[in-house]
mmCIF file of C-alpha atoms and ligand atoms in Angstrom:
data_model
loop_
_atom_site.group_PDB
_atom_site.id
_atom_site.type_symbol
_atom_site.label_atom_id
_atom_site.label_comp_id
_atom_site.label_asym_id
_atom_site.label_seq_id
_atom_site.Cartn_x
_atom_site.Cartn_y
_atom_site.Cartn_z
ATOM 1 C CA UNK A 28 22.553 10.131 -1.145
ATOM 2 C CA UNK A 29 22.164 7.388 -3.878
ATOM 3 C CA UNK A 30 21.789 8.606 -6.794
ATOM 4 C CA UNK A 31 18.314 10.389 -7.664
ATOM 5 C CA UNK A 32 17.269 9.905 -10.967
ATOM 6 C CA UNK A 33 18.193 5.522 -10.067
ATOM 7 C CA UNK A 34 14.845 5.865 -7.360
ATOM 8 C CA UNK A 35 12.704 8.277 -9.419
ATOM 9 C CA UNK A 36 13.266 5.258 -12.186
ATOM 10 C CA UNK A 37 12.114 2.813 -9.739
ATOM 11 C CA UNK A 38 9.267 5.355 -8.783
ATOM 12 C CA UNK A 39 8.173 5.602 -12.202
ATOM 13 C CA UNK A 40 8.185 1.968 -12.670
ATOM 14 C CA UNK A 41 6.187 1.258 -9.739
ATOM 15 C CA UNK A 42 3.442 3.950 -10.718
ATOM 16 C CA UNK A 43 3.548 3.266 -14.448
ATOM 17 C CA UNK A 44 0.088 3.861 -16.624
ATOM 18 C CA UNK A 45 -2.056 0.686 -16.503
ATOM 19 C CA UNK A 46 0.065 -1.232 -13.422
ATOM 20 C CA UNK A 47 -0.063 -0.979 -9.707
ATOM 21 C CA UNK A 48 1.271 -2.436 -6.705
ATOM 22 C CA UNK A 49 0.148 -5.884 -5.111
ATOM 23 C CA UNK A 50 0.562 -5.564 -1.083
ATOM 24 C CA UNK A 51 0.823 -8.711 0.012
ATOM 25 C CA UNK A 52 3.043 -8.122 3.452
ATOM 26 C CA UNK A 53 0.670 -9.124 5.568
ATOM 27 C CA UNK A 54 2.643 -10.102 8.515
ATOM 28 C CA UNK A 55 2.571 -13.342 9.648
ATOM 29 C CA UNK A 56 -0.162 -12.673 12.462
ATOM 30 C CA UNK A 57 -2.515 -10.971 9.698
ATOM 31 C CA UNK A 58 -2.185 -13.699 6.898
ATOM 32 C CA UNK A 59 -3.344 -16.311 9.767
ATOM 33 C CA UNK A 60 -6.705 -13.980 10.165
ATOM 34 C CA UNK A 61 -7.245 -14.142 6.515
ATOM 35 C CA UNK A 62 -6.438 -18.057 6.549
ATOM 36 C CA UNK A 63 -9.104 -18.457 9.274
ATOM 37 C CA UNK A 64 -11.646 -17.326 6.922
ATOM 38 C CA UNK A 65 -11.293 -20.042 4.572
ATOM 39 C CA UNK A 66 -10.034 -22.834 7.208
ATOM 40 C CA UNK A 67 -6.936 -22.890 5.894
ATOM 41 C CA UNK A 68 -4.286 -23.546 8.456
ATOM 42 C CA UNK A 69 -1.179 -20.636 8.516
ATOM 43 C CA UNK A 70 2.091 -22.592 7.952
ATOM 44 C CA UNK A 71 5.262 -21.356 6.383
ATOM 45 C CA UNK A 72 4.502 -23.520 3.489
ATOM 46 C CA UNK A 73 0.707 -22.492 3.363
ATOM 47 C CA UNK A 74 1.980 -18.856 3.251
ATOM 48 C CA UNK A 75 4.783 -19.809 0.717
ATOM 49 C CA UNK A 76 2.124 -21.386 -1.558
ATOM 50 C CA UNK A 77 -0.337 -18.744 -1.442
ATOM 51 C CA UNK A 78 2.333 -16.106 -1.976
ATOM 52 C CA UNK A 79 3.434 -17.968 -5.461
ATOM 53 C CA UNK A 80 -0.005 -18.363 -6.624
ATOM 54 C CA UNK A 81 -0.408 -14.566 -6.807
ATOM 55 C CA UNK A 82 3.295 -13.854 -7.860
ATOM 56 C CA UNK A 83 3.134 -16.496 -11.017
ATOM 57 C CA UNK A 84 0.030 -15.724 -12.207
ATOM 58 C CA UNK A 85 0.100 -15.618 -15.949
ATOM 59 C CA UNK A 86 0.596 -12.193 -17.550
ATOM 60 C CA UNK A 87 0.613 -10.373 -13.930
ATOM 61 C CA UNK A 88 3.325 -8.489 -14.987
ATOM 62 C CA UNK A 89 1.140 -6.860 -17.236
ATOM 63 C CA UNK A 90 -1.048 -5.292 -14.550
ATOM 64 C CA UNK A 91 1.150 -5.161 -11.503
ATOM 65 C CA UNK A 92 4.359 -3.185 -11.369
ATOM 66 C CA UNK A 93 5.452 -4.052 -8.028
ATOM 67 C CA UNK A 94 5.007 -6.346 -5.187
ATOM 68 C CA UNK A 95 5.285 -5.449 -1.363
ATOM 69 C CA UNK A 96 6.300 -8.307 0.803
ATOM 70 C CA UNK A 97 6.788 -9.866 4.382
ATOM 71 C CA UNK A 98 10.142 -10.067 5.799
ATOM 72 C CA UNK A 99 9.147 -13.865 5.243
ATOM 73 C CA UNK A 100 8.439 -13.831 2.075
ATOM 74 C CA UNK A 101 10.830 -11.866 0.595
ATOM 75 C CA UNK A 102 13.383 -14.936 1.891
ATOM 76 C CA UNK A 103 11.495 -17.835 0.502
ATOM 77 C CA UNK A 104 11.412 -19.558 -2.913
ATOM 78 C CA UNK A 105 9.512 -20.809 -5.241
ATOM 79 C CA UNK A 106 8.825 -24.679 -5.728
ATOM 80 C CA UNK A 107 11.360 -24.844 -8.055
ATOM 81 C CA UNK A 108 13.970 -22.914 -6.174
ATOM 82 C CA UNK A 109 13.804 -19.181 -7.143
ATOM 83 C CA UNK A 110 14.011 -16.696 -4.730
ATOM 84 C CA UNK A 111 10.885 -14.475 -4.770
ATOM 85 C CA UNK A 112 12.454 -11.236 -5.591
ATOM 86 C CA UNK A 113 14.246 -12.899 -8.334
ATOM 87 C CA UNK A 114 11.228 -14.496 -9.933
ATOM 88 C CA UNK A 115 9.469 -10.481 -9.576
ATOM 89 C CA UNK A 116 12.482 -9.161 -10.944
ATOM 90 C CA UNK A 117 12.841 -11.377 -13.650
ATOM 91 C CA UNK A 118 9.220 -10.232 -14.806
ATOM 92 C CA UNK A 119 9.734 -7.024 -14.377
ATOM 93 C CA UNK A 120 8.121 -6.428 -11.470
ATOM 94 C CA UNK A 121 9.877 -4.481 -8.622
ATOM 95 C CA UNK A 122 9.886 -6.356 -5.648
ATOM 96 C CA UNK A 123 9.241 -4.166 -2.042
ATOM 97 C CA UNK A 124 9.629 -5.173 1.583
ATOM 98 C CA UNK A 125 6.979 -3.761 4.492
ATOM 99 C CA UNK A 126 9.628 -2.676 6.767
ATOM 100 C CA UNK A 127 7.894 -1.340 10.003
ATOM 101 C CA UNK A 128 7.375 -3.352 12.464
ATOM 102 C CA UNK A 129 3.763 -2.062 13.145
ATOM 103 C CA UNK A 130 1.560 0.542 14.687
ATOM 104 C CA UNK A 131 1.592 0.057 18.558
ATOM 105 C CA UNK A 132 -0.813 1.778 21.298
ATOM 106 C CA UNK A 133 0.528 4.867 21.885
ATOM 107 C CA UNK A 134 1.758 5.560 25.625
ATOM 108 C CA UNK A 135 0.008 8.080 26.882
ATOM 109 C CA UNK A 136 -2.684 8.159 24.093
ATOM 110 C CA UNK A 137 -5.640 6.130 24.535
ATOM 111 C CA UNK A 138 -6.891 5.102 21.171
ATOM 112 C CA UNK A 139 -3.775 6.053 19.370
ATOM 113 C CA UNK A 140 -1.074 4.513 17.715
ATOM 114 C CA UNK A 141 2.435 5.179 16.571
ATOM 115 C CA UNK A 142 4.292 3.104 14.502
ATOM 116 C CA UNK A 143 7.500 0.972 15.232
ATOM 117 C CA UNK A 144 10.736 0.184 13.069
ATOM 118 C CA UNK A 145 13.355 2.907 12.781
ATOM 119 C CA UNK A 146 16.016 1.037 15.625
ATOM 120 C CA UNK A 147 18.353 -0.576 13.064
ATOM 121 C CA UNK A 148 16.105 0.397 10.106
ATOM 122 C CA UNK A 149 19.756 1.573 8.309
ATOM 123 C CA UNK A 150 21.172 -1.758 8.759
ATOM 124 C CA UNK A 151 18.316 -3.831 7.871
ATOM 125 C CA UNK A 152 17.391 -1.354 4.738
ATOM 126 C CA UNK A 153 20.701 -2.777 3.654
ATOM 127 C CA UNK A 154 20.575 -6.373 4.024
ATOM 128 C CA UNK A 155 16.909 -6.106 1.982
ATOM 129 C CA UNK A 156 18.580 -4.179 -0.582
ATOM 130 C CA UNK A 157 21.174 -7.360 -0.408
ATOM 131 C CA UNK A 158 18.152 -9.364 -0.955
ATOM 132 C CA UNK A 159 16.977 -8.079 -3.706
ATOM 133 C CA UNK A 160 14.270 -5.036 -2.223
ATOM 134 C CA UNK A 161 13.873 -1.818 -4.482
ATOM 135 C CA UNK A 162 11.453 0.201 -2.701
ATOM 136 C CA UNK A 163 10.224 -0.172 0.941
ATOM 137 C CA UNK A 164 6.716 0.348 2.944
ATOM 138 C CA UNK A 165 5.878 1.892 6.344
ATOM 139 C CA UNK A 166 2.308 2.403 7.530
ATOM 140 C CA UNK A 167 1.489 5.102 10.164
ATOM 141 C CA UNK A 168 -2.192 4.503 11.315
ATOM 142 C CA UNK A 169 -4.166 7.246 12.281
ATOM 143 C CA UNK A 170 -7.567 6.765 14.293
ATOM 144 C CA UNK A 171 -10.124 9.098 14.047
ATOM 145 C CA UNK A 172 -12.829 9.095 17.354
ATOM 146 C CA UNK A 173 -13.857 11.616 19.812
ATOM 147 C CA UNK A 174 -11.136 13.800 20.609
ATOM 148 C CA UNK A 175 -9.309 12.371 18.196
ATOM 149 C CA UNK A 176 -6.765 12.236 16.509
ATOM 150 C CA UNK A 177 -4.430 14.598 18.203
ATOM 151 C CA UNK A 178 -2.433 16.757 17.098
ATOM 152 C CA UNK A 179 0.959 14.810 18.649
ATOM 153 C CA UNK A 180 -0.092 11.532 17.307
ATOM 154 C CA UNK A 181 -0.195 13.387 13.820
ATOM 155 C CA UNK A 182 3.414 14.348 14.416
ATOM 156 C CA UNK A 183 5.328 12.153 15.624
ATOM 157 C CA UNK A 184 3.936 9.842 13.097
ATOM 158 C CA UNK A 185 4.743 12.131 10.656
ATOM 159 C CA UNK A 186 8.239 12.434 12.331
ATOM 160 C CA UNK A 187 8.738 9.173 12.042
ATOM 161 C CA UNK A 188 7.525 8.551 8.007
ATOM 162 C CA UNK A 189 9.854 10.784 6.789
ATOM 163 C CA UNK A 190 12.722 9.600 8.944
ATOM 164 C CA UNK A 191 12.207 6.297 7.207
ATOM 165 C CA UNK A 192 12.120 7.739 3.739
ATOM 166 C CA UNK A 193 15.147 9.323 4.261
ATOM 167 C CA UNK A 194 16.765 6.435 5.666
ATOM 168 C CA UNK A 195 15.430 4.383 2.554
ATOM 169 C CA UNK A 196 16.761 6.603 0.383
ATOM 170 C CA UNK A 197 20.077 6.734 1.517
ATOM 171 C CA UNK A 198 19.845 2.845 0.620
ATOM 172 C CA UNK A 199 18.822 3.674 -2.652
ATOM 173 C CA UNK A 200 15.122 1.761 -2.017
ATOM 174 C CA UNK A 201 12.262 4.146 -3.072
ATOM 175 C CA UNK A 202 10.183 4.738 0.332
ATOM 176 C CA UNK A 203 6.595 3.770 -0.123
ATOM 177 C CA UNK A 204 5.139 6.634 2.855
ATOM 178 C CA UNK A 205 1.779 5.438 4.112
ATOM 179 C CA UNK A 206 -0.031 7.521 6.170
ATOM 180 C CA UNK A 207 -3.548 5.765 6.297
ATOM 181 C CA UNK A 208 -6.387 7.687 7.957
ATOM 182 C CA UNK A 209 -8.844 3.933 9.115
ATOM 183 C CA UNK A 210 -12.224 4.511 7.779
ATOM 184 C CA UNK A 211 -13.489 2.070 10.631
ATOM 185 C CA UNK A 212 -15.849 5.231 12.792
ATOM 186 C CA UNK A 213 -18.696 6.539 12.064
ATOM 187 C CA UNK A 214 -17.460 10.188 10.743
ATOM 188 C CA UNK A 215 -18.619 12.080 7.930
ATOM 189 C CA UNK A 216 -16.320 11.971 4.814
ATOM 190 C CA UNK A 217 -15.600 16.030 5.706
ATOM 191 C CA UNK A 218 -14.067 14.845 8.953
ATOM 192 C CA UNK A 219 -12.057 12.481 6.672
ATOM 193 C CA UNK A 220 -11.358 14.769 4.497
ATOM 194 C CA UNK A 221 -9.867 17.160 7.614
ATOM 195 C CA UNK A 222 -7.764 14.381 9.166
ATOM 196 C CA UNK A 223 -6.328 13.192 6.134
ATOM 197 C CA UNK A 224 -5.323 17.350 5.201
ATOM 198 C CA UNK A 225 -3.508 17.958 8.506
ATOM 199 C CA UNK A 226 -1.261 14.493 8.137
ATOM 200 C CA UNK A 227 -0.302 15.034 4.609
ATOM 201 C CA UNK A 228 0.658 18.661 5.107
ATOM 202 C CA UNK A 229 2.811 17.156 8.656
ATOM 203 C CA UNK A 230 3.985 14.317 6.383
ATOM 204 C CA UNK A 231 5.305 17.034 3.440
ATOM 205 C CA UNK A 232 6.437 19.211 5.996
ATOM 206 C CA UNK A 233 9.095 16.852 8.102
ATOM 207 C CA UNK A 234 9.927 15.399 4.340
ATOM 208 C CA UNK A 235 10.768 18.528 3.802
ATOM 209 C CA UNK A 236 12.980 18.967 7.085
ATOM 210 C CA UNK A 237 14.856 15.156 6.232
ATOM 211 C CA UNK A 238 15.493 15.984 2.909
ATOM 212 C CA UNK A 239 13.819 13.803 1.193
ATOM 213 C CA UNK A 240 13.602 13.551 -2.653
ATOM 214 C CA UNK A 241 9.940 13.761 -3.506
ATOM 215 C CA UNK A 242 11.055 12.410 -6.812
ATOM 216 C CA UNK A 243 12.017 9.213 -5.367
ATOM 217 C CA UNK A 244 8.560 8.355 -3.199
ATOM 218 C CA UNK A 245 5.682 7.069 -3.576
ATOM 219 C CA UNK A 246 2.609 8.474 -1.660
ATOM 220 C CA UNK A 247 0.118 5.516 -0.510
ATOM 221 C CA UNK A 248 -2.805 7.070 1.069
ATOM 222 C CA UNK A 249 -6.462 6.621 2.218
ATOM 223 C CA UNK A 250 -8.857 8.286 0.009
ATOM 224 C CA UNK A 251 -11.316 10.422 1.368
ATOM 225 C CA UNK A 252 -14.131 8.520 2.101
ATOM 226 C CA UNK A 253 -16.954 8.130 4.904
ATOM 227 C CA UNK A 254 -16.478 6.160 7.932
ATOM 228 C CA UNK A 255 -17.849 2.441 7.119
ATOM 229 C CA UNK A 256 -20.318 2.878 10.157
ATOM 230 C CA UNK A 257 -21.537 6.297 8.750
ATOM 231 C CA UNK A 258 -25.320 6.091 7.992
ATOM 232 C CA UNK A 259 -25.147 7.915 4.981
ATOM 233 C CA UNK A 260 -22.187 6.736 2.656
ATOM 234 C CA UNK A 261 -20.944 9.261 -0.233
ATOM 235 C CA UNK A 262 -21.420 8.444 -3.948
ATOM 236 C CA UNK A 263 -18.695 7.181 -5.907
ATOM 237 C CA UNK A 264 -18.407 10.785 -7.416
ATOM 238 C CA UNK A 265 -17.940 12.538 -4.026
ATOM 239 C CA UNK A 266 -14.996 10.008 -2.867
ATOM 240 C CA UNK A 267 -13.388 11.077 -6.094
ATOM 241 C CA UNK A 268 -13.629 15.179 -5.703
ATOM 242 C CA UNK A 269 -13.044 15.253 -2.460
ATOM 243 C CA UNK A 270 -9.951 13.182 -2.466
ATOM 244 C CA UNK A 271 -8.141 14.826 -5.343
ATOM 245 C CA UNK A 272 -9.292 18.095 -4.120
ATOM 246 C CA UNK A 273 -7.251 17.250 -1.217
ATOM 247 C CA UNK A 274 -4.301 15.626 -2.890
ATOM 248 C CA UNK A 275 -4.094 18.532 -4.951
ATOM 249 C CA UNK A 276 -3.538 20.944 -2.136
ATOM 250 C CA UNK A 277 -1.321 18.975 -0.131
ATOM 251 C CA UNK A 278 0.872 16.465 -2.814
ATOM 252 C CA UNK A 279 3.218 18.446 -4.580
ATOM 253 C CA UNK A 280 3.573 17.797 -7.959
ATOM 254 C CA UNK A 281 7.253 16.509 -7.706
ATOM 255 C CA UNK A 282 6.277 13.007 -6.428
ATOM 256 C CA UNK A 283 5.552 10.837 -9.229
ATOM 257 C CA UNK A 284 2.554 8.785 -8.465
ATOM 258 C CA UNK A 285 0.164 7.655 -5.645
ATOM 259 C CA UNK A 286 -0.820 4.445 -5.207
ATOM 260 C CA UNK A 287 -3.845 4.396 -3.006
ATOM 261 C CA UNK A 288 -4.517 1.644 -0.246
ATOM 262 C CA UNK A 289 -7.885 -0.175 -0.204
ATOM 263 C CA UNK A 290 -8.632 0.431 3.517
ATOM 264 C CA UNK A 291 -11.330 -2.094 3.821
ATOM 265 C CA UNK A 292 -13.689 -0.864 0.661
ATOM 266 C CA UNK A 293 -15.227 -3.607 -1.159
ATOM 267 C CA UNK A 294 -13.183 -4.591 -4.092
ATOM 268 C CA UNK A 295 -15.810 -3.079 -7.060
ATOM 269 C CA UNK A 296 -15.540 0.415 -4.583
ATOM 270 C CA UNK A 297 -12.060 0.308 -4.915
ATOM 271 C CA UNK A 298 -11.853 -0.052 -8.581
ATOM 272 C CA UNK A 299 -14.680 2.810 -9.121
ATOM 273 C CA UNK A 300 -13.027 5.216 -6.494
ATOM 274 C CA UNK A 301 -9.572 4.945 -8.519
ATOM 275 C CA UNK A 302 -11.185 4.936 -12.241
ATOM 276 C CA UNK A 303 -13.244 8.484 -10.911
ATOM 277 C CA UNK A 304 -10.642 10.286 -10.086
ATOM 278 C CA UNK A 305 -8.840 9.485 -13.447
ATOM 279 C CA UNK A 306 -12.072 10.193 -15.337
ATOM 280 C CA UNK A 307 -11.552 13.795 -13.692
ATOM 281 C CA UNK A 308 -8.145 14.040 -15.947
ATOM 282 C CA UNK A 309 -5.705 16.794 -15.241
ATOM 283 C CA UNK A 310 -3.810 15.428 -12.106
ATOM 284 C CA UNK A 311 -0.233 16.269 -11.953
ATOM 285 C CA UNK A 312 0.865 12.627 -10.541
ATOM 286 C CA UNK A 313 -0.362 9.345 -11.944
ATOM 287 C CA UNK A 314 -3.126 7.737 -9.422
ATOM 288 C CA UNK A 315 -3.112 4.068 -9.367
ATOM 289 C CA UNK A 316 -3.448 1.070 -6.762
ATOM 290 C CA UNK A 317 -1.427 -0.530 -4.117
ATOM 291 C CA UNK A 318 -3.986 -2.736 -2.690
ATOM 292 C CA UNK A 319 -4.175 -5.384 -0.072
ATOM 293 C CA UNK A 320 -7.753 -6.665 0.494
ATOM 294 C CA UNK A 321 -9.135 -5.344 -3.070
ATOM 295 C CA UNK A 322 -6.893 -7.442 -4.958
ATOM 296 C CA UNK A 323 -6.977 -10.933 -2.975
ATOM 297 C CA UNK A 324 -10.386 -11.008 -1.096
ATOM 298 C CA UNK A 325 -11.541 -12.808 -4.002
ATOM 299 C CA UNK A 326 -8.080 -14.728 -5.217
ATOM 300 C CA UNK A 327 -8.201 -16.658 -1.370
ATOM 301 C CA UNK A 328 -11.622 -17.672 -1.253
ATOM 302 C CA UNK A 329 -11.354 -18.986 -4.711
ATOM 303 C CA UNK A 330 -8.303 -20.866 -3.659
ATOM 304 C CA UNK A 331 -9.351 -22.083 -0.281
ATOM 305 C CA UNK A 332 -5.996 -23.238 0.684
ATOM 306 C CA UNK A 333 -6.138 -26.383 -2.103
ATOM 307 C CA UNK A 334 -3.459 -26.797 -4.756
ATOM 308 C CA UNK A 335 -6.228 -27.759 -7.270
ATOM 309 C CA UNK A 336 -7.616 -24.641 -6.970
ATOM 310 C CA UNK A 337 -4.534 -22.611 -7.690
ATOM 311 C CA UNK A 338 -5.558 -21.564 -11.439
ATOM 312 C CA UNK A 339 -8.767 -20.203 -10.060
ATOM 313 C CA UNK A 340 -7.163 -17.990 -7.178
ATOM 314 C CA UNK A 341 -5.371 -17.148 -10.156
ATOM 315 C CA UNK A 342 -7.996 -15.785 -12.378
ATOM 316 C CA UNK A 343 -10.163 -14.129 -9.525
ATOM 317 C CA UNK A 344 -6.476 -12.130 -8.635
ATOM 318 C CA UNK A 345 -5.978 -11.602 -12.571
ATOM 319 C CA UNK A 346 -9.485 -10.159 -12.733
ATOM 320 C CA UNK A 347 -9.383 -7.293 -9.927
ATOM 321 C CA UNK A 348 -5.457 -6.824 -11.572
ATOM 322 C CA UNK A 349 -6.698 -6.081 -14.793
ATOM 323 C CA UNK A 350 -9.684 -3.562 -14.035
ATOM 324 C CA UNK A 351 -8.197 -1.663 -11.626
ATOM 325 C CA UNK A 352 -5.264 -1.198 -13.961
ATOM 326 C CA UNK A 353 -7.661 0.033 -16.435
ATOM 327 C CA UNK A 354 -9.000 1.994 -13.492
ATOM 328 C CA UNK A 355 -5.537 3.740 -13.439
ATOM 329 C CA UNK A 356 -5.916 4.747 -16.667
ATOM 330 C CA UNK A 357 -9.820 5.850 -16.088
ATOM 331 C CA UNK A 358 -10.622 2.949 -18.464
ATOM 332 C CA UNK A 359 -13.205 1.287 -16.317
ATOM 333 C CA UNK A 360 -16.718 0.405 -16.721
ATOM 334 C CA UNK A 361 -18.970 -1.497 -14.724
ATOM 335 C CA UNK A 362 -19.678 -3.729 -17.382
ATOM 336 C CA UNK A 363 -16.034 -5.251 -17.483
ATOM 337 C CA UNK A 364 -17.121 -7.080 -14.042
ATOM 338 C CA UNK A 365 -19.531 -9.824 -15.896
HETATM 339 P P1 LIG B 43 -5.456 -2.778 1.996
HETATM 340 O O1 LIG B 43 -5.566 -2.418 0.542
HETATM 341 O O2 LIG B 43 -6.058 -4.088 2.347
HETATM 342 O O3 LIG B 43 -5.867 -1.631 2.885
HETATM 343 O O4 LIG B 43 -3.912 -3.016 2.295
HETATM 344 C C1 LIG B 43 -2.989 -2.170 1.755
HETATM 345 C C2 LIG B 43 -1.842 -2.061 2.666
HETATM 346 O O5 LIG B 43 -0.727 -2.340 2.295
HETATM 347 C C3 LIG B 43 -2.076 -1.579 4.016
HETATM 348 O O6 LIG B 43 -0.861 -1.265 4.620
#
């Protein structure tokens, strides 16, 4: 294996007090949904420009540590002819690469998913390395419905999470392991809570059987939170117990930080849910951000796919940056949105 204490520095960095991780790998399909909703039309050069209005923000390496990216974009340049990952680097900022290749229906499990990548994953973890790629990203979806999910689903895409972070480690790139319970339904958050128990403890487990260096992952997770179509939604206070009640029973405290995933929770949720659970203090890991949605809903509408209003995508991106890294440090008040 690589050597350890190289990824647990690159885990550290990406989960460092006050910084968290921009996701911005939406794949190429995903990225032309979010164009839609500001009739912006997807082109490589659309998606290029978009990408280096987040990345050169000013001062974003103040609040971001890392930066997950598309196959895509982790090849292009900027305008002037640096290579993404070198313009990161260069900041300080550790660039990442989403490296499944997405959660498919599930044969033989209607409703379910399990997620594609690990043919050739060895060889491609090295050409990203190559490229410039210090930690990875794979995203196991699990559905929650009636019946559901089941208890295969849970493991095989458990099975195949840690086979990935073992595989990324033996590249020496730190494995981002996502295991994201959708809070689409209509469950309670106790259901939630439930699911997102049993695929943790699978997800430990068969890291556990690979071999895997806790000290060199990162954990992104759902928190535990009610189903958006739920009548009656928890408080801000309940998200927060119940979701580092359950990281503390199933996250050992070797792994060196979660970065949560936004999961479609308004961008001011997001930022509350993480600053709670910091205000609760005495958490073994540090608990910060890698978010998708939370960070750029605002950033793309204020930049509406024109170059004139780059500096304001800017800002709206700088402002979500900056609170929920004071979030990470359960620095947050409502008052910093005016
Ligand atoms: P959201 O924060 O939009 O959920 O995206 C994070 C992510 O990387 C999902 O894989």
């Amino acid at each position: 294996m690589n050597n350890l204490r190289d990824l647990q520095q690159i885990a550290q960095a990406m989960v460092a007090p006050g910084k968290g991780i921009l996701a911005a790998d939406e794949s190429t399909p995903t990225i032309g949904k979010r164009f839609d909703t500001i009739s912006t039309e997807s082109t490589e050069d659309s998606r290029r420009t978009y990408r280096e209005m987040l990345f050169t923000a000013d001062g974003v390496e103040d609040f971001i540590s890392g930066v997950i990216m598309f196959d895509e974009t982790l090849r292009q340049s900027s305008k002037d002819g640096i290579p993404f990952p070198k313009l990161l680097a260069d900041k300080g900022i550790v660039p990442g690469i989403k490296v499944d290749l997405g959660a498919k229906d599930m044969p033989g499990f209607e409703g379910e998913k399990w997620t594609q990548g690990l043919t050739n994953l060895r060889e491609r973890l090295a050409e990203y390395y190559e490229l410039g790629a210090r930690f990875a990203k794979w995203r196991a979806v699990i559905t929650i419905g009636a019946g559901l999910p089941t208890r295969h689903c849970l493991e095989v895409n458990a099975q195949a999470l840690a086979a990935y972070a073992a595989l990324c480690q033996e590249a020496g790139i730190v494995p981002i392991v996502e295991p994201e319970v959708l809070m689409d339904a209509d469950n309670c958050i106790k259901t939630c809570e439930k699911v997102t128990s049993e695929i943790l403890s699978l997800t430990f487990r068969e890291m556990h059987n690979y071999g895997v260096a806790l000290e060199g992952i990162v954990l992104k997770p759902n928190m535990v939170i009610c189903g958006k179509a739920h009548d009656n939604q928890s408080s801000v206070a309940e998200v927060a117990e119940a979701t580092v009640r359950v990281l503390k029973r199933y996250v050992p405290s070797a792994v060196p930080g979660i970065a949560f995933l936004s999961g479609g929770q308004s961008s001011v949720d997001a930022t509350k849910h993480l600053d709670a659970m910091n205000k609760l203090g005495g958490l073994p890991w540090n608990l910060t951000f890698s978010y998708g949605r939370a960070l750029q809903a605002d950033a793309l509408v204020a930049w509406s796919g024109k170059d004139e209003n780059i500096a304001a995508g800017q800002a709206a991106m700088m402002k979500r940056a900056k609170l929920n890294g004071a979030a990470s440090k359960g620095e947050y008040s409502e008052s910093m949105e005016a």
